[in-house]
mmCIF file of C-alpha atoms in Angstrom:
data_model
loop_
_atom_site.group_PDB
_atom_site.id
_atom_site.type_symbol
_atom_site.label_atom_id
_atom_site.label_comp_id
_atom_site.label_asym_id
_atom_site.label_seq_id
_atom_site.Cartn_x
_atom_site.Cartn_y
_atom_site.Cartn_z
ATOM 1 C CA MET A 135 -75.774 15.543 146.082
ATOM 2 C CA GLY A 136 -78.158 16.811 143.486
ATOM 3 C CA VAL A 137 -79.223 20.466 143.729
ATOM 4 C CA LYS A 138 -76.898 21.116 146.577
ATOM 5 C CA GLY A 139 -73.875 20.703 144.399
ATOM 6 C CA PHE A 140 -75.224 23.182 141.969
ATOM 7 C CA VAL A 141 -75.924 25.733 144.667
ATOM 8 C CA GLU A 142 -72.668 25.253 146.388
ATOM 9 C CA GLY A 143 -70.598 25.488 143.059
ATOM 10 C CA GLY A 144 -72.741 28.552 141.922
ATOM 11 C CA ILE A 145 -72.063 30.516 145.179
ATOM 12 C CA ALA A 146 -68.249 29.844 144.942
ATOM 13 C CA SER A 147 -68.104 30.545 141.317
ATOM 14 C CA ILE A 148 -69.803 33.904 141.477
ATOM 15 C CA ILE A 149 -67.649 35.077 144.516
ATOM 16 C CA ALA A 150 -64.510 34.037 142.566
ATOM 17 C CA GLY A 151 -65.656 35.624 139.235
ATOM 18 C CA CYS A 152 -66.465 38.991 140.876
ATOM 19 C CA SER A 153 -63.269 39.089 142.981
ATOM 20 C CA THR A 154 -60.914 38.633 139.928
ATOM 21 C CA HIS A 155 -62.959 40.321 137.283
ATOM 22 C CA PRO A 156 -60.291 43.009 136.750
ATOM 23 C CA LEU A 157 -57.615 40.795 135.949
ATOM 24 C CA ASP A 158 -59.860 38.851 133.291
ATOM 25 C CA LEU A 159 -60.683 42.277 131.832
ATOM 26 C CA ILE A 160 -56.939 43.067 131.471
ATOM 27 C CA LYS A 161 -56.406 39.614 130.033
ATOM 28 C CA VAL A 162 -59.075 40.254 127.332
ATOM 29 C CA ARG A 163 -57.531 43.575 126.552
ATOM 30 C CA MET A 164 -54.167 42.013 126.021
ATOM 31 C CA GLN A 165 -55.485 39.078 123.838
ATOM 32 C CA LEU A 166 -56.879 41.735 121.490
ATOM 33 C CA GLN A 167 -53.545 43.593 121.185
ATOM 34 C CA GLY A 168 -52.199 43.548 117.519
ATOM 35 C CA GLU A 169 -55.522 42.210 116.100
ATOM 36 C CA ASN A 170 -55.834 45.043 113.695
ATOM 37 C CA ASN A 171 -52.407 45.071 112.677
ATOM 38 C CA ALA A 172 -52.549 42.432 109.896
ATOM 39 C CA PRO A 173 -51.787 43.653 106.382
ATOM 40 C CA LYS A 174 -54.800 44.623 104.649
ATOM 41 C CA PRO A 175 -55.625 44.376 100.903
ATOM 42 C CA VAL A 176 -55.681 47.655 98.916
ATOM 43 C CA HIS A 177 -57.861 47.965 95.809
ATOM 44 C CA ASN A 178 -58.288 50.762 92.953
ATOM 45 C CA LEU A 179 -54.699 51.928 93.097
ATOM 46 C CA ARG A 180 -53.857 55.115 91.436
ATOM 47 C CA PRO A 181 -52.639 54.812 87.832
ATOM 48 C CA ALA A 182 -49.279 55.703 88.716
ATOM 49 C CA LEU A 183 -48.918 52.552 90.847
ATOM 50 C CA ALA A 184 -51.032 50.321 88.746
ATOM 51 C CA PHE A 185 -48.243 48.238 87.334
ATOM 52 C CA GLN A 186 -49.177 45.146 89.601
ATOM 53 C CA THR A 187 -50.631 42.256 87.782
ATOM 54 C CA ALA A 188 -52.039 40.830 91.014
ATOM 55 C CA SER A 189 -55.705 41.826 91.950
ATOM 56 C CA ASN A 190 -54.670 42.822 95.418
ATOM 57 C CA VAL A 191 -51.641 44.607 96.949
ATOM 58 C CA HIS A 192 -50.924 44.209 100.639
ATOM 59 C CA VAL A 193 -49.727 47.210 102.389
ATOM 60 C CA ALA A 194 -47.727 46.392 105.468
ATOM 61 C CA THR A 195 -48.348 48.287 108.655
ATOM 62 C CA ILE A 196 -45.965 49.130 111.524
ATOM 63 C CA PRO A 197 -47.113 46.790 114.404
ATOM 64 C CA GLN A 198 -47.895 48.710 117.676
ATOM 65 C CA ALA A 199 -45.644 47.980 120.574
ATOM 66 C CA ARG A 200 -47.217 45.223 122.871
ATOM 67 C CA VAL A 201 -47.349 46.234 126.626
ATOM 68 C CA GLY A 202 -47.609 44.004 129.683
ATOM 69 C CA PRO A 203 -50.599 43.561 132.081
ATOM 70 C CA ILE A 204 -49.555 46.234 134.592
ATOM 71 C CA ALA A 205 -49.187 48.845 131.799
ATOM 72 C CA VAL A 206 -52.462 47.831 130.372
ATOM 73 C CA GLY A 207 -54.106 48.133 133.691
ATOM 74 C CA VAL A 208 -52.455 51.594 134.247
ATOM 75 C CA ARG A 209 -53.550 52.830 130.869
ATOM 76 C CA LEU A 210 -57.016 51.537 131.116
ATOM 77 C CA VAL A 211 -57.419 53.395 134.644
ATOM 78 C CA GLN A 212 -56.198 56.609 133.245
ATOM 79 C CA GLN A 213 -58.158 56.659 130.058
ATOM 80 C CA GLU A 214 -61.413 55.113 131.301
ATOM 81 C CA GLY A 215 -61.524 55.517 135.014
ATOM 82 C CA LEU A 216 -61.065 53.292 137.946
ATOM 83 C CA ALA A 217 -64.675 51.812 137.409
ATOM 84 C CA ALA A 218 -63.779 50.652 133.945
ATOM 85 C CA LEU A 219 -61.826 47.612 135.813
ATOM 86 C CA PHE A 220 -65.364 46.342 136.526
ATOM 87 C CA SER A 221 -66.797 46.979 132.931
ATOM 88 C CA GLY A 222 -68.994 43.949 132.186
ATOM 89 C CA VAL A 223 -69.160 42.620 135.929
ATOM 90 C CA SER A 224 -72.945 41.972 135.406
ATOM 91 C CA ALA A 225 -72.092 39.811 132.442
ATOM 92 C CA THR A 226 -69.591 37.884 134.725
ATOM 93 C CA VAL A 227 -72.239 37.351 137.265
ATOM 94 C CA LEU A 228 -74.639 35.950 134.850
ATOM 95 C CA ARG A 229 -71.912 33.928 133.079
ATOM 96 C CA GLN A 230 -70.987 32.359 136.550
ATOM 97 C CA THR A 231 -74.685 31.689 137.356
ATOM 98 C CA LEU A 232 -75.280 29.830 134.118
ATOM 99 C CA TYR A 233 -72.036 28.301 132.958
ATOM 100 C CA SER A 234 -69.963 27.615 136.257
ATOM 101 C CA THR A 235 -73.156 26.588 138.449
ATOM 102 C CA THR A 236 -73.938 24.079 135.595
ATOM 103 C CA ARG A 237 -70.503 22.786 135.215
ATOM 104 C CA MET A 238 -69.535 22.570 138.951
ATOM 105 C CA GLY A 239 -72.967 20.965 139.692
ATOM 106 C CA LEU A 240 -72.666 18.240 137.096
ATOM 107 C CA TYR A 241 -69.051 17.494 137.851
ATOM 108 C CA ASP A 242 -70.207 16.844 141.455
ATOM 109 C CA VAL A 243 -73.065 14.609 140.372
ATOM 110 C CA LEU A 244 -70.718 12.713 138.110
ATOM 111 C CA LYS A 245 -68.060 12.416 140.754
ATOM 112 C CA THR A 246 -70.546 11.093 143.285
ATOM 113 C CA LYS A 247 -71.848 8.578 140.757
ATOM 114 C CA TRP A 248 -68.573 7.326 139.643
ATOM 115 C CA THR A 249 -66.573 7.365 143.026
ATOM 116 C CA ASP A 250 -65.583 3.810 144.170
ATOM 117 C CA PRO A 251 -67.590 3.256 147.237
ATOM 118 C CA ALA A 252 -64.816 1.027 148.908
ATOM 119 C CA SER A 253 -61.717 3.425 148.501
ATOM 120 C CA GLY A 254 -63.830 6.607 148.366
ATOM 121 C CA THR A 255 -61.773 7.829 145.378
ATOM 122 C CA MET A 256 -62.325 8.111 141.429
ATOM 123 C CA PRO A 257 -59.524 7.251 139.035
ATOM 124 C CA LEU A 258 -57.890 10.289 137.148
ATOM 125 C CA GLY A 259 -59.289 9.222 133.818
ATOM 126 C CA ARG A 260 -62.804 9.457 135.090
ATOM 127 C CA LYS A 261 -62.254 12.699 136.698
ATOM 128 C CA ILE A 262 -61.054 14.103 133.365
ATOM 129 C CA GLU A 263 -64.042 12.460 131.652
ATOM 130 C CA ALA A 264 -66.554 14.143 134.171
ATOM 131 C CA GLY A 265 -64.802 17.519 133.533
ATOM 132 C CA LEU A 266 -65.245 17.239 129.807
ATOM 133 C CA ILE A 267 -68.817 16.474 129.985
ATOM 134 C CA ALA A 268 -69.744 19.023 132.638
ATOM 135 C CA GLY A 269 -67.672 21.804 131.030
ATOM 136 C CA ALA A 270 -69.283 21.223 127.521
ATOM 137 C CA ILE A 271 -72.754 21.302 128.685
ATOM 138 C CA GLY A 272 -71.954 24.563 131.070
ATOM 139 C CA ALA A 273 -70.529 26.335 128.054
ATOM 140 C CA ALA A 274 -73.314 25.689 125.773
ATOM 141 C CA VAL A 275 -75.915 26.994 128.569
ATOM 142 C CA GLY A 276 -73.664 30.082 129.425
ATOM 143 C CA ASN A 277 -72.413 31.240 125.894
ATOM 144 C CA PRO A 278 -74.768 34.239 125.513
ATOM 145 C CA ALA A 279 -73.381 35.649 128.739
ATOM 146 C CA ASP A 280 -69.761 34.861 127.555
ATOM 147 C CA VAL A 281 -70.285 36.893 124.368
ATOM 148 C CA ALA A 282 -71.661 39.706 126.327
ATOM 149 C CA MET A 283 -68.900 39.643 128.836
ATOM 150 C CA VAL A 284 -66.213 39.847 126.153
ATOM 151 C CA ARG A 285 -67.854 42.688 124.314
ATOM 152 C CA MET A 286 -68.559 44.829 127.418
ATOM 153 C CA GLN A 287 -64.777 44.224 128.455
ATOM 154 C CA ALA A 288 -63.424 45.070 125.052
ATOM 155 C CA ASP A 289 -65.636 48.035 124.352
ATOM 156 C CA GLY A 290 -63.384 50.600 125.885
ATOM 157 C CA ARG A 291 -60.479 50.079 123.405
ATOM 158 C CA LEU A 292 -62.705 50.907 120.584
ATOM 159 C CA PRO A 293 -62.931 54.578 119.132
ATOM 160 C CA PRO A 294 -65.815 56.454 120.777
ATOM 161 C CA ALA A 295 -67.780 56.369 117.526
ATOM 162 C CA GLU A 296 -67.392 52.529 117.305
ATOM 163 C CA ARG A 297 -68.349 51.555 120.723
ATOM 164 C CA ARG A 298 -71.460 49.566 121.624
ATOM 165 C CA ASN A 299 -71.980 51.149 124.908
ATOM 166 C CA TYR A 300 -74.092 48.306 126.313
ATOM 167 C CA LYS A 301 -76.009 49.451 129.517
ATOM 168 C CA SER A 302 -75.981 46.005 130.960
ATOM 169 C CA VAL A 303 -75.704 42.376 130.201
ATOM 170 C CA VAL A 304 -79.411 42.265 129.738
ATOM 171 C CA ASP A 305 -79.201 45.254 127.115
ATOM 172 C CA ALA A 306 -76.200 43.491 125.565
ATOM 173 C CA ILE A 307 -78.018 40.226 124.997
ATOM 174 C CA LEU A 308 -81.210 41.917 123.751
ATOM 175 C CA ARG A 309 -79.391 44.218 121.255
ATOM 176 C CA MET A 310 -77.344 41.429 119.932
ATOM 177 C CA ALA A 311 -80.511 39.289 119.347
ATOM 178 C CA ARG A 312 -82.220 42.325 117.738
ATOM 179 C CA GLN A 313 -79.432 43.779 115.493
ATOM 180 C CA GLU A 314 -77.481 40.449 114.662
ATOM 181 C CA GLY A 315 -79.951 37.785 115.201
ATOM 182 C CA VAL A 316 -80.332 35.240 117.842
ATOM 183 C CA THR A 317 -77.712 33.083 116.506
ATOM 184 C CA SER A 318 -75.152 35.808 117.403
ATOM 185 C CA LEU A 319 -75.549 34.770 121.216
ATOM 186 C CA TRP A 320 -73.916 31.493 120.374
ATOM 187 C CA ARG A 321 -71.050 33.152 118.197
ATOM 188 C CA GLY A 322 -67.911 31.193 118.909
ATOM 189 C CA SER A 323 -69.967 28.536 121.008
ATOM 190 C CA SER A 324 -67.658 25.803 119.627
ATOM 191 C CA LEU A 325 -64.640 27.589 121.108
ATOM 192 C CA THR A 326 -66.421 28.309 124.214
ATOM 193 C CA VAL A 327 -67.338 24.696 124.478
ATOM 194 C CA ASN A 328 -63.665 23.320 123.818
ATOM 195 C CA ARG A 329 -62.297 26.007 126.150
ATOM 196 C CA ALA A 330 -64.675 24.893 128.868
ATOM 197 C CA MET A 331 -63.992 21.187 128.373
ATOM 198 C CA LEU A 332 -60.074 21.861 128.712
ATOM 199 C CA VAL A 333 -60.551 24.367 131.753
ATOM 200 C CA THR A 334 -63.153 22.062 133.655
ATOM 201 C CA ALA A 335 -61.237 18.864 133.121
ATOM 202 C CA SER A 336 -57.951 20.403 133.900
ATOM 203 C CA GLN A 337 -59.064 22.501 136.659
ATOM 204 C CA LEU A 338 -61.542 20.323 138.603
ATOM 205 C CA ALA A 339 -59.835 16.998 137.866
ATOM 206 C CA SER A 340 -56.343 18.386 138.932
ATOM 207 C CA TYR A 341 -57.692 20.063 142.058
ATOM 208 C CA ASP A 342 -59.267 16.618 143.225
ATOM 209 C CA GLN A 343 -55.987 14.668 142.146
ATOM 210 C CA PHE A 344 -53.694 17.235 143.754
ATOM 211 C CA LYS A 345 -55.610 17.165 146.986
ATOM 212 C CA GLU A 346 -55.853 13.422 147.154
ATOM 213 C CA THR A 347 -52.225 13.053 146.694
ATOM 214 C CA ILE A 348 -51.349 15.697 149.337
ATOM 215 C CA LEU A 349 -53.684 13.994 151.776
ATOM 216 C CA GLN A 350 -52.520 10.437 150.956
ATOM 217 C CA ARG A 351 -48.792 11.136 151.136
ATOM 218 C CA GLY A 352 -49.470 13.017 154.646
ATOM 219 C CA VAL A 353 -47.974 16.229 153.278
ATOM 220 C CA MET A 354 -50.709 18.350 154.983
ATOM 221 C CA ARG A 355 -53.898 17.834 156.762
ATOM 222 C CA ASP A 356 -57.131 18.480 155.039
ATOM 223 C CA GLY A 357 -57.452 22.266 155.771
ATOM 224 C CA LEU A 358 -56.721 25.691 154.224
ATOM 225 C CA GLY A 359 -53.101 25.029 153.279
ATOM 226 C CA THR A 360 -54.013 21.950 151.331
ATOM 227 C CA HIS A 361 -56.964 23.625 149.563
ATOM 228 C CA VAL A 362 -54.819 26.778 148.563
ATOM 229 C CA THR A 363 -51.879 24.771 147.399
ATOM 230 C CA ALA A 364 -54.113 22.221 145.360
ATOM 231 C CA SER A 365 -56.174 24.946 143.877
ATOM 232 C CA PHE A 366 -53.263 27.056 142.663
ATOM 233 C CA ALA A 367 -51.489 24.085 141.129
ATOM 234 C CA ALA A 368 -54.883 23.377 139.433
ATOM 235 C CA GLY A 369 -55.129 26.969 138.311
ATOM 236 C CA PHE A 370 -51.898 26.784 136.496
ATOM 237 C CA VAL A 371 -52.548 23.500 134.732
ATOM 238 C CA ALA A 372 -56.018 25.083 133.399
ATOM 239 C CA ALA A 373 -54.165 28.200 132.257
ATOM 240 C CA VAL A 374 -51.566 26.262 130.139
ATOM 241 C CA ALA A 375 -54.259 24.041 128.660
ATOM 242 C CA SER A 376 -56.721 26.717 127.925
ATOM 243 C CA ASN A 377 -54.859 29.950 126.761
ATOM 244 C CA PRO A 378 -54.679 29.160 122.947
ATOM 245 C CA VAL A 379 -58.289 28.567 122.677
ATOM 246 C CA ASP A 380 -59.188 31.459 124.980
ATOM 247 C CA VAL A 381 -57.292 33.967 122.796
ATOM 248 C CA ILE A 382 -59.068 32.593 119.485
ATOM 249 C CA LYS A 383 -62.505 32.547 121.523
ATOM 250 C CA THR A 384 -62.137 36.224 122.594
ATOM 251 C CA ARG A 385 -61.247 37.439 118.891
ATOM 252 C CA VAL A 386 -64.217 35.654 117.398
ATOM 253 C CA MET A 387 -66.649 36.857 119.918
ATOM 254 C CA ASN A 388 -65.562 40.378 119.767
ATOM 255 C CA MET A 389 -65.405 40.678 116.044
ATOM 256 C CA LYS A 390 -67.632 43.269 114.506
ATOM 257 C CA VAL A 391 -69.667 42.353 111.463
ATOM 258 C CA GLU A 392 -70.538 45.208 109.398
ATOM 259 C CA PRO A 393 -73.875 44.500 107.152
ATOM 260 C CA GLY A 394 -73.059 43.732 103.600
ATOM 261 C CA SER A 395 -69.366 42.977 104.509
ATOM 262 C CA PRO A 396 -67.774 39.456 105.065
ATOM 263 C CA PRO A 397 -66.819 38.897 108.784
ATOM 264 C CA PRO A 398 -63.152 39.497 109.869
ATOM 265 C CA TYR A 399 -62.845 35.779 110.620
ATOM 266 C CA ALA A 400 -64.782 32.940 108.661
ATOM 267 C CA GLY A 401 -64.531 30.671 111.878
ATOM 268 C CA ALA A 402 -62.412 29.423 114.586
ATOM 269 C CA LEU A 403 -59.742 27.861 112.426
ATOM 270 C CA ASP A 404 -59.570 31.038 110.061
ATOM 271 C CA CYS A 405 -58.855 33.117 113.168
ATOM 272 C CA ALA A 406 -56.057 30.892 114.438
ATOM 273 C CA LEU A 407 -54.431 31.000 111.011
ATOM 274 C CA LYS A 408 -54.656 34.731 110.581
ATOM 275 C CA THR A 409 -53.459 35.318 114.126
ATOM 276 C CA VAL A 410 -50.466 33.136 113.804
ATOM 277 C CA ARG A 411 -49.574 34.443 110.266
ATOM 278 C CA ALA A 412 -49.875 38.064 111.348
ATOM 279 C CA GLU A 413 -48.413 37.756 114.901
ATOM 280 C CA GLY A 414 -46.693 34.560 115.185
ATOM 281 C CA PRO A 415 -47.469 31.234 116.993
ATOM 282 C CA MET A 416 -46.737 32.761 120.469
ATOM 283 C CA ALA A 417 -49.662 35.224 119.927
ATOM 284 C CA LEU A 418 -51.854 32.307 120.932
ATOM 285 C CA TYR A 419 -50.383 32.651 124.427
ATOM 286 C CA LYS A 420 -51.057 36.403 124.277
ATOM 287 C CA GLY A 421 -52.147 37.495 127.779
ATOM 288 C CA PHE A 422 -50.839 34.372 129.514
ATOM 289 C CA VAL A 423 -49.306 36.474 132.431
ATOM 290 C CA PRO A 424 -52.721 37.942 133.180
ATOM 291 C CA THR A 425 -54.326 34.594 132.436
ATOM 292 C CA ILE A 426 -52.256 32.695 135.098
ATOM 293 C CA SER A 427 -52.477 35.894 137.498
ATOM 294 C CA ARG A 428 -56.169 35.583 137.127
ATOM 295 C CA GLN A 429 -56.415 31.836 136.864
ATOM 296 C CA GLY A 430 -54.451 31.307 140.069
ATOM 297 C CA PRO A 431 -56.471 33.564 142.331
ATOM 298 C CA PHE A 432 -59.742 32.622 140.760
ATOM 299 C CA THR A 433 -59.137 29.104 141.232
ATOM 300 C CA VAL A 434 -57.746 29.552 144.852
ATOM 301 C CA VAL A 435 -60.862 31.700 145.652
ATOM 302 C CA LEU A 436 -63.212 29.092 143.949
ATOM 303 C CA PHE A 437 -62.110 26.054 145.736
ATOM 304 C CA VAL A 438 -61.492 27.747 149.088
ATOM 305 C CA THR A 439 -64.939 29.212 149.023
ATOM 306 C CA LEU A 440 -66.452 25.924 147.985
ATOM 307 C CA GLU A 441 -64.881 23.997 150.901
ATOM 308 C CA GLN A 442 -66.248 26.760 153.222
ATOM 309 C CA VAL A 443 -69.753 26.620 151.744
ATOM 310 C CA ARG A 444 -69.921 22.693 151.818
ATOM 311 C CA LYS A 445 -69.008 23.005 155.545
ATOM 312 C CA LEU A 446 -71.911 25.640 156.154
ATOM 313 C CA LEU A 447 -74.319 23.559 154.020
ATOM 314 C CA LYS A 448 -73.165 20.233 155.316
ATOM 315 C CA ASP A 449 -76.473 19.702 157.397
ATOM 316 C CA PHE A 450 -78.763 21.097 154.690
#
């Protein structure tokens, strides 16, 4: 289908991304809960306490109570206003334009190329392979917008003096490049690529597989009911597969690096280890409720819109 597949995927992705943006913002805020509660080393102790032979003494802090998605959303609106639910929406539009348009278009190209002409279907293994390739390339293209989106969504949780206060996604990208170097735009790119590969392979491949199974078994006809059922199931699969990588990606992208000081995390693995040590293994599924609450509607809107756009552009 060539360019047509990119256009169809881009339109559907932008509509889905904007309509579920508040849920994505709440997910990001939940994933960052407890991040600053890890014990920190204290140096230069007073003489009265300087009896330790170790160079550092860790002082434990009392962890903050974790709250659910509804409480996070209510508190966000109370403290920052209703408009805060759409903080960073310009970055979402750019991200969907770059990342999702690329992955959806490439997947469509590969699916067209690898589909068996006789049966009109493609093996599940090939679908997963197409998703992995399309997701990796799309993520590499869209990473700058992804970093900007995470920072803009997380900015409101910082003390006023520490907020970045980006005016738009363009301002965010320009300031990051100027203040932290161009390479900062691809911070966490390995995580973004890994997550995108998991999401695209699980989301697009499972949607096609669920849809084919429903139609082949005659459970439903090819229509809205089939599209909604297959897309919601695909959203659940994608959420389960991608949440741990998503938590680490969010934290690495959001970390603030002070000049002359080492970064909070040395990399993805360091972030994962510190998160698990400080907060336990289930911290990797922090924000799963808003993730599935967002991934489900996002995937439904994405594929239902995509099917309708395909019908509208069928003759072009």
